[in-house]
mmCIF file of C-alpha atoms in Angstrom:
data_model
loop_
_atom_site.group_PDB
_atom_site.id
_atom_site.type_symbol
_atom_site.label_atom_id
_atom_site.label_comp_id
_atom_site.label_asym_id
_atom_site.label_seq_id
_atom_site.Cartn_x
_atom_site.Cartn_y
_atom_site.Cartn_z
ATOM 1 C CA MET A 1 0.129 -0.375 -0.282
ATOM 2 C CA ILE A 2 1.104 3.858 -0.889
ATOM 3 C CA ARG A 3 1.367 5.782 1.929
ATOM 4 C CA LEU A 4 1.260 9.556 0.324
ATOM 5 C CA SER A 5 3.185 12.669 1.793
ATOM 6 C CA ALA A 6 2.198 16.406 0.249
ATOM 7 C CA ASN A 7 5.383 18.297 0.029
ATOM 8 C CA LEU A 8 4.572 21.769 0.947
ATOM 9 C CA GLY A 9 7.170 23.117 -0.376
ATOM 10 C CA PHE A 10 5.144 23.023 -3.704
ATOM 11 C CA LEU A 11 2.526 22.675 -2.831
ATOM 12 C CA TRP A 12 -0.919 24.689 -1.380
ATOM 13 C CA THR A 13 1.712 27.446 -0.917
ATOM 14 C CA GLU A 14 -1.043 30.246 -0.607
ATOM 15 C CA LEU A 15 -1.326 29.370 2.460
ATOM 16 C CA SER A 16 0.718 29.284 5.873
ATOM 17 C CA LEU A 17 2.288 26.095 6.641
ATOM 18 C CA PRO A 18 0.047 25.691 8.915
ATOM 19 C CA ASP A 19 -2.997 25.704 6.963
ATOM 20 C CA ALA A 20 -1.025 24.307 4.377
ATOM 21 C CA ILE A 21 -0.628 20.941 6.948
ATOM 22 C CA ARG A 22 -4.444 20.755 7.533
ATOM 23 C CA ALA A 23 -5.130 21.306 3.915
ATOM 24 C CA ALA A 24 -3.397 17.679 3.433
ATOM 25 C CA LYS A 25 -5.203 16.663 5.554
ATOM 26 C CA SER A 26 -8.365 17.651 4.238
ATOM 27 C CA ALA A 27 -6.965 16.258 1.020
ATOM 28 C CA GLY A 28 -6.374 12.884 2.023
ATOM 29 C CA PHE A 29 -2.543 12.653 2.522
ATOM 30 C CA GLU A 30 -0.955 10.130 5.259
ATOM 31 C CA ALA A 31 2.303 12.932 5.921
ATOM 32 C CA VAL A 32 3.927 16.232 5.022
ATOM 33 C CA GLU A 33 7.284 17.173 4.097
ATOM 34 C CA CYS A 34 8.403 20.947 3.303
ATOM 35 C CA HIS A 35 11.480 22.121 1.722
ATOM 36 C CA TRP A 36 12.722 25.578 4.002
ATOM 37 C CA PRO A 37 10.212 25.618 7.312
ATOM 38 C CA TYR A 38 12.191 28.263 8.721
ATOM 39 C CA THR A 39 10.147 31.507 9.070
ATOM 40 C CA THR A 40 7.383 29.374 10.268
ATOM 41 C CA PRO A 41 8.013 29.354 14.383
ATOM 42 C CA ALA A 42 8.442 25.210 15.216
ATOM 43 C CA THR A 43 5.940 24.842 17.913
ATOM 44 C CA GLU A 44 3.285 26.483 15.229
ATOM 45 C CA VAL A 45 4.048 23.624 13.074
ATOM 46 C CA SER A 46 3.761 21.630 15.679
ATOM 47 C CA ALA A 47 0.594 22.037 16.980
ATOM 48 C CA ALA A 48 -0.787 21.362 13.105
ATOM 49 C CA LEU A 49 0.733 18.470 12.939
ATOM 50 C CA ALA A 50 -0.826 17.189 16.418
ATOM 51 C CA GLU A 51 -3.980 18.512 15.430
ATOM 52 C CA THR A 52 -3.843 16.367 12.249
ATOM 53 C CA GLY A 53 -2.276 13.831 13.297
ATOM 54 C CA LEU A 54 0.116 14.003 10.170
ATOM 55 C CA PRO A 55 3.663 13.115 10.996
ATOM 56 C CA MET A 56 6.112 15.344 9.448
ATOM 57 C CA VAL A 57 8.494 13.718 7.157
ATOM 58 C CA GLY A 58 11.302 15.694 5.605
ATOM 59 C CA LEU A 59 12.682 19.108 5.893
ATOM 60 C CA ASN A 60 15.959 20.795 3.846
ATOM 61 C CA THR A 61 18.877 22.864 5.096
ATOM 62 C CA ASP A 62 19.144 26.009 4.185
ATOM 63 C CA ARG A 63 20.214 27.065 0.374
ATOM 64 C CA GLY A 64 22.883 29.850 1.735
ATOM 65 C CA ASP A 65 22.700 33.253 -0.059
ATOM 66 C CA LEU A 66 19.816 33.071 -2.405
ATOM 67 C CA SER A 67 20.473 36.550 -3.913
ATOM 68 C CA GLN A 68 23.522 34.429 -5.184
ATOM 69 C CA GLY A 69 21.471 31.684 -6.401
ATOM 70 C CA GLU A 70 22.683 29.597 -3.876
ATOM 71 C CA ASN A 71 21.019 25.837 -3.392
ATOM 72 C CA GLY A 72 22.562 24.611 -0.435
ATOM 73 C CA VAL A 73 26.616 24.939 0.323
ATOM 74 C CA ALA A 74 27.578 21.500 2.640
ATOM 75 C CA ALA A 75 29.768 20.718 -0.535
ATOM 76 C CA LEU A 76 31.402 24.215 -1.059
ATOM 77 C CA PRO A 77 35.455 24.334 0.509
ATOM 78 C CA GLY A 78 35.559 27.440 2.904
ATOM 79 C CA ARG A 79 31.974 27.256 3.804
ATOM 80 C CA GLU A 80 32.413 24.588 6.518
ATOM 81 C CA THR A 81 31.465 26.124 9.513
ATOM 82 C CA GLU A 82 28.180 28.039 7.804
ATOM 83 C CA ALA A 83 27.371 24.471 6.251
ATOM 84 C CA ARG A 84 27.466 22.977 10.006
ATOM 85 C CA SER A 85 25.725 25.658 11.192
ATOM 86 C CA TYR A 86 22.435 25.028 8.997
ATOM 87 C CA VAL A 87 22.708 21.484 9.870
ATOM 88 C CA ASP A 88 22.259 22.377 13.498
ATOM 89 C CA ALA A 89 19.629 24.309 12.834
ATOM 90 C CA ALA A 90 17.797 21.802 10.656
ATOM 91 C CA LEU A 91 18.118 19.080 13.452
ATOM 92 C CA GLU A 92 16.857 22.263 16.059
ATOM 93 C CA TYR A 93 13.942 22.260 13.748
ATOM 94 C CA ALA A 94 13.214 18.737 13.367
ATOM 95 C CA VAL A 95 13.614 17.464 16.775
ATOM 96 C CA ALA A 96 10.718 20.388 17.528
ATOM 97 C CA THR A 97 8.863 19.107 14.919
ATOM 98 C CA ASP A 98 9.357 15.662 15.511
ATOM 99 C CA THR A 99 10.376 15.245 11.783
ATOM 100 C CA ALA A 100 12.284 11.926 10.445
ATOM 101 C CA ASN A 101 14.780 12.940 8.038
ATOM 102 C CA ILE A 102 16.781 16.050 7.081
ATOM 103 C CA HIS A 103 17.934 16.758 2.920
ATOM 104 C CA VAL A 104 21.848 18.205 3.761
ATOM 105 C CA MET A 105 21.591 20.314 -0.177
ATOM 106 C CA ALA A 106 25.168 19.940 -1.525
ATOM 107 C CA GLY A 107 25.376 23.368 -3.524
ATOM 108 C CA PHE A 108 26.750 24.507 -6.685
ATOM 109 C CA SER A 109 29.927 23.131 -7.123
ATOM 110 C CA ASP A 110 33.224 22.528 -9.608
ATOM 111 C CA GLY A 111 32.800 18.949 -9.166
ATOM 112 C CA SER A 112 35.915 18.736 -7.974
ATOM 113 C CA GLU A 113 37.507 16.198 -5.368
ATOM 114 C CA LYS A 114 37.713 18.736 -2.985
ATOM 115 C CA ALA A 115 33.753 19.818 -3.062
ATOM 116 C CA ASP A 116 33.630 15.741 -2.518
ATOM 117 C CA GLU A 117 36.198 15.704 0.191
ATOM 118 C CA THR A 118 34.089 18.939 1.671
ATOM 119 C CA PHE A 119 30.791 17.453 1.486
ATOM 120 C CA VAL A 120 32.050 13.873 3.060
ATOM 121 C CA GLU A 121 32.848 15.543 6.023
ATOM 122 C CA THR A 122 29.945 18.202 6.427
ATOM 123 C CA LEU A 123 27.531 14.535 6.335
ATOM 124 C CA ARG A 124 29.542 13.071 8.967
ATOM 125 C CA TYR A 125 29.039 15.703 10.784
ATOM 126 C CA ALA A 126 25.656 15.803 10.216
ATOM 127 C CA CYS A 127 25.327 11.730 10.674
ATOM 128 C CA GLU A 128 27.240 11.794 13.952
ATOM 129 C CA LYS A 129 24.726 14.952 15.124
ATOM 130 C CA ALA A 130 21.222 13.567 13.678
ATOM 131 C CA ALA A 131 22.159 9.421 14.869
ATOM 132 C CA PRO A 132 21.486 9.647 18.825
ATOM 133 C CA LEU A 133 18.112 12.140 17.976
ATOM 134 C CA GLY A 134 17.131 9.081 16.136
ATOM 135 C CA LYS A 135 17.079 11.114 12.342
ATOM 136 C CA THR A 136 18.355 10.300 9.093
ATOM 137 C CA ILE A 137 20.090 12.201 7.124
ATOM 138 C CA LEU A 138 19.130 12.299 3.142
ATOM 139 C CA ILE A 139 21.344 13.636 0.436
ATOM 140 C CA GLU A 140 19.393 14.216 -3.380
ATOM 141 C CA PRO A 141 20.879 14.231 -6.584
ATOM 142 C CA LEU A 142 19.192 16.751 -8.849
ATOM 143 C CA ASN A 143 18.910 17.200 -12.602
ATOM 144 C CA ARG A 144 21.656 18.782 -14.338
ATOM 145 C CA TYR A 145 18.424 20.971 -16.297
ATOM 146 C CA ASP A 146 16.991 22.828 -13.132
ATOM 147 C CA ALA A 147 20.425 22.989 -11.001
ATOM 148 C CA PRO A 148 23.153 23.026 -13.240
ATOM 149 C CA ASN A 149 26.507 22.450 -12.385
ATOM 150 C CA TYR A 150 24.894 20.663 -8.164
ATOM 151 C CA HIS A 151 27.351 18.960 -6.831
ATOM 152 C CA LEU A 152 25.087 15.555 -6.612
ATOM 153 C CA GLN A 153 23.668 14.220 -10.223
ATOM 154 C CA THR A 154 23.616 10.499 -10.300
ATOM 155 C CA THR A 155 22.309 7.789 -7.901
ATOM 156 C CA ASP A 156 26.231 6.220 -8.335
ATOM 157 C CA HIS A 157 27.786 9.093 -7.195
ATOM 158 C CA VAL A 158 25.321 8.983 -4.206
ATOM 159 C CA ARG A 159 26.415 5.110 -3.253
ATOM 160 C CA ALA A 160 30.389 6.054 -3.171
ATOM 161 C CA LEU A 161 28.930 8.962 -1.316
ATOM 162 C CA ILE A 162 27.493 6.758 1.193
ATOM 163 C CA ALA A 163 29.968 4.404 1.600
ATOM 164 C CA ALA A 164 32.715 6.988 1.876
ATOM 165 C CA VAL A 165 30.812 8.392 4.783
ATOM 166 C CA GLY A 166 30.172 5.715 6.928
ATOM 167 C CA TYR A 167 27.161 5.908 8.946
ATOM 168 C CA GLU A 168 24.054 3.902 8.786
ATOM 169 C CA ASN A 169 21.896 7.111 9.200
ATOM 170 C CA LEU A 170 23.147 8.429 5.862
ATOM 171 C CA GLN A 171 20.542 7.701 3.112
ATOM 172 C CA LEU A 172 19.332 8.337 -0.746
ATOM 173 C CA MET A 173 16.467 11.078 -1.534
ATOM 174 C CA PHE A 174 15.026 9.109 -4.617
ATOM 175 C CA ASP A 175 13.449 11.446 -6.756
ATOM 176 C CA VAL A 176 12.143 9.741 -9.591
ATOM 177 C CA TYR A 177 11.547 12.876 -11.571
ATOM 178 C CA HIS A 178 15.290 13.794 -11.311
ATOM 179 C CA VAL A 179 16.429 9.978 -11.927
ATOM 180 C CA GLN A 180 14.582 9.623 -14.781
ATOM 181 C CA ILE A 181 16.129 12.912 -16.167
ATOM 182 C CA MET A 182 19.520 11.823 -15.706
ATOM 183 C CA GLN A 183 19.445 8.585 -15.977
ATOM 184 C CA GLY A 184 16.787 6.288 -16.021
ATOM 185 C CA ASP A 185 15.327 2.768 -15.912
ATOM 186 C CA VAL A 186 14.261 4.274 -12.836
ATOM 187 C CA ILE A 187 12.395 0.212 -10.960
ATOM 188 C CA ARG A 188 15.768 -1.439 -11.581
ATOM 189 C CA ARG A 189 17.411 1.190 -10.359
ATOM 190 C CA LEU A 190 15.453 1.804 -7.264
ATOM 191 C CA GLU A 191 15.539 -2.245 -6.160
ATOM 192 C CA GLN A 192 18.844 -2.107 -6.880
ATOM 193 C CA LEU A 193 19.215 1.050 -4.629
ATOM 194 C CA LEU A 194 16.520 0.600 -2.008
ATOM 195 C CA ASP A 195 18.770 -0.849 1.047
ATOM 196 C CA ILE A 196 20.134 2.701 0.518
ATOM 197 C CA VAL A 197 16.741 4.355 0.179
ATOM 198 C CA GLY A 198 15.098 6.773 2.957
ATOM 199 C CA HIS A 199 12.721 8.904 0.786
ATOM 200 C CA ILE A 200 10.955 8.232 -2.251
ATOM 201 C CA GLN A 201 9.293 11.490 -4.374
ATOM 202 C CA ILE A 202 7.248 11.625 -7.522
ATOM 203 C CA ALA A 203 6.345 14.172 -10.463
ATOM 204 C CA ALA A 204 5.805 13.819 -13.810
ATOM 205 C CA VAL A 205 8.397 13.973 -16.428
ATOM 206 C CA PRO A 206 9.600 16.513 -17.862
ATOM 207 C CA ASP A 207 7.317 19.742 -16.528
ATOM 208 C CA ARG A 208 7.112 18.531 -13.128
ATOM 209 C CA GLY A 209 3.212 18.607 -12.686
ATOM 210 C CA GLU A 210 0.503 16.308 -11.663
ATOM 211 C CA PRO A 211 2.449 12.958 -12.026
ATOM 212 C CA ASP A 212 -0.373 12.219 -14.160
ATOM 213 C CA GLN A 213 1.193 12.891 -17.629
ATOM 214 C CA GLY A 214 4.165 12.678 -19.435
ATOM 215 C CA GLU A 215 6.932 9.956 -19.744
ATOM 216 C CA ILE A 216 6.457 8.049 -16.926
ATOM 217 C CA ASP A 217 3.732 5.865 -16.285
ATOM 218 C CA TYR A 218 3.322 6.326 -12.224
ATOM 219 C CA ARG A 219 0.069 3.663 -12.279
ATOM 220 C CA TYR A 220 3.038 1.110 -13.163
ATOM 221 C CA VAL A 221 5.246 2.509 -11.074
ATOM 222 C CA LEU A 222 3.653 3.625 -7.939
ATOM 223 C CA GLN A 223 2.692 -0.232 -8.278
ATOM 224 C CA ALA A 224 6.437 -1.917 -8.713
ATOM 225 C CA ILE A 225 7.101 0.407 -5.158
ATOM 226 C CA ALA A 226 4.201 -1.508 -4.212
ATOM 227 C CA GLU A 227 5.332 -4.174 -4.646
ATOM 228 C CA MET A 228 8.784 -4.224 -3.854
ATOM 229 C CA GLY A 229 8.003 -3.716 -0.047
ATOM 230 C CA TRP A 230 8.566 -0.082 0.297
ATOM 231 C CA THR A 231 6.862 0.749 3.786
ATOM 232 C CA GLY A 232 7.932 4.496 4.340
ATOM 233 C CA HIS A 233 5.861 7.328 2.564
ATOM 234 C CA VAL A 234 6.037 8.687 -1.155
ATOM 235 C CA GLY A 235 6.311 12.000 -1.179
ATOM 236 C CA ALA A 236 4.217 13.985 -4.191
ATOM 237 C CA GLU A 237 7.040 16.641 -4.858
ATOM 238 C CA TYR A 238 5.434 18.777 -8.063
ATOM 239 C CA LYS A 239 4.674 21.917 -9.207
ATOM 240 C CA PRO A 240 0.404 22.266 -9.742
ATOM 241 C CA ARG A 241 -0.126 23.099 -13.469
ATOM 242 C CA SER A 242 -2.822 24.850 -12.765
ATOM 243 C CA GLY A 243 -1.213 26.602 -9.836
ATOM 244 C CA SER A 244 -4.112 25.243 -7.821
ATOM 245 C CA THR A 245 -3.113 22.260 -6.175
ATOM 246 C CA ASP A 246 -6.661 21.144 -5.387
ATOM 247 C CA GLU A 247 -8.018 21.099 -8.740
ATOM 248 C CA GLY A 248 -4.823 18.854 -9.868
ATOM 249 C CA LEU A 249 -5.509 16.104 -7.078
ATOM 250 C CA ASP A 250 -8.099 13.595 -8.986
ATOM 251 C CA TRP A 251 -4.528 11.758 -9.574
ATOM 252 C CA MET A 252 -4.459 10.153 -6.058
ATOM 253 C CA ALA A 253 -7.872 8.360 -6.730
ATOM 254 C CA ARG A 254 -6.538 7.309 -10.822
ATOM 255 C CA LEU A 255 -3.169 6.161 -9.975
ATOM 256 C CA LEU A 256 -2.681 4.950 -6.272
ATOM 257 C CA PRO A 257 -2.253 0.942 -6.542
#
């Protein structure tokens, strides 16, 4: 059985985060996740989660300097102190809201060995801090069209990083949208990586809209995920085509196995 999580970074963005949580509950989602919740007091988010009974399954570390177009700093040499502060802030918020997973954002890099070494050290710091709190650290490859020069672009790189970091609480965020664009063969690839997958996300390819159009048959993919024995949530991280989340939710009834 597939349990869906609403990604509130893209869904119901016109609402406050607590009200978006309530909207997700009304729509039939079984969990929520977010991108950067830090402008909303954790107490307000916790209250909405308690009211709805929904768990928060994930949030991201800070992106850095938005005026410079940054998308994380964890793999940027010279920014180690800042990266660690973002990890600390994410863990603090995750503890306050009982959020299970923290996605540590690598950022745009030159792809050098030094950048990789910096990322490994930041991830070791994050995993060591997260482990006694019962939190999982996630890393996610992003496609080269949406995020040119993002340090992490393939699941192969993720597998190598997880081995290099050496902590069991470091796992892969398998976003079918990004993986299909960069590597394809998503079902076999997911089967091969299932031992390190901490979360799965979906969206249509190539437009990143509701997962009911495009080059991926999500009815088939979701059935395959269920048959693999996946017990976690599947995150609906898509951008509503009409701009209205509510208008596009009929895919849930049509596609779920």
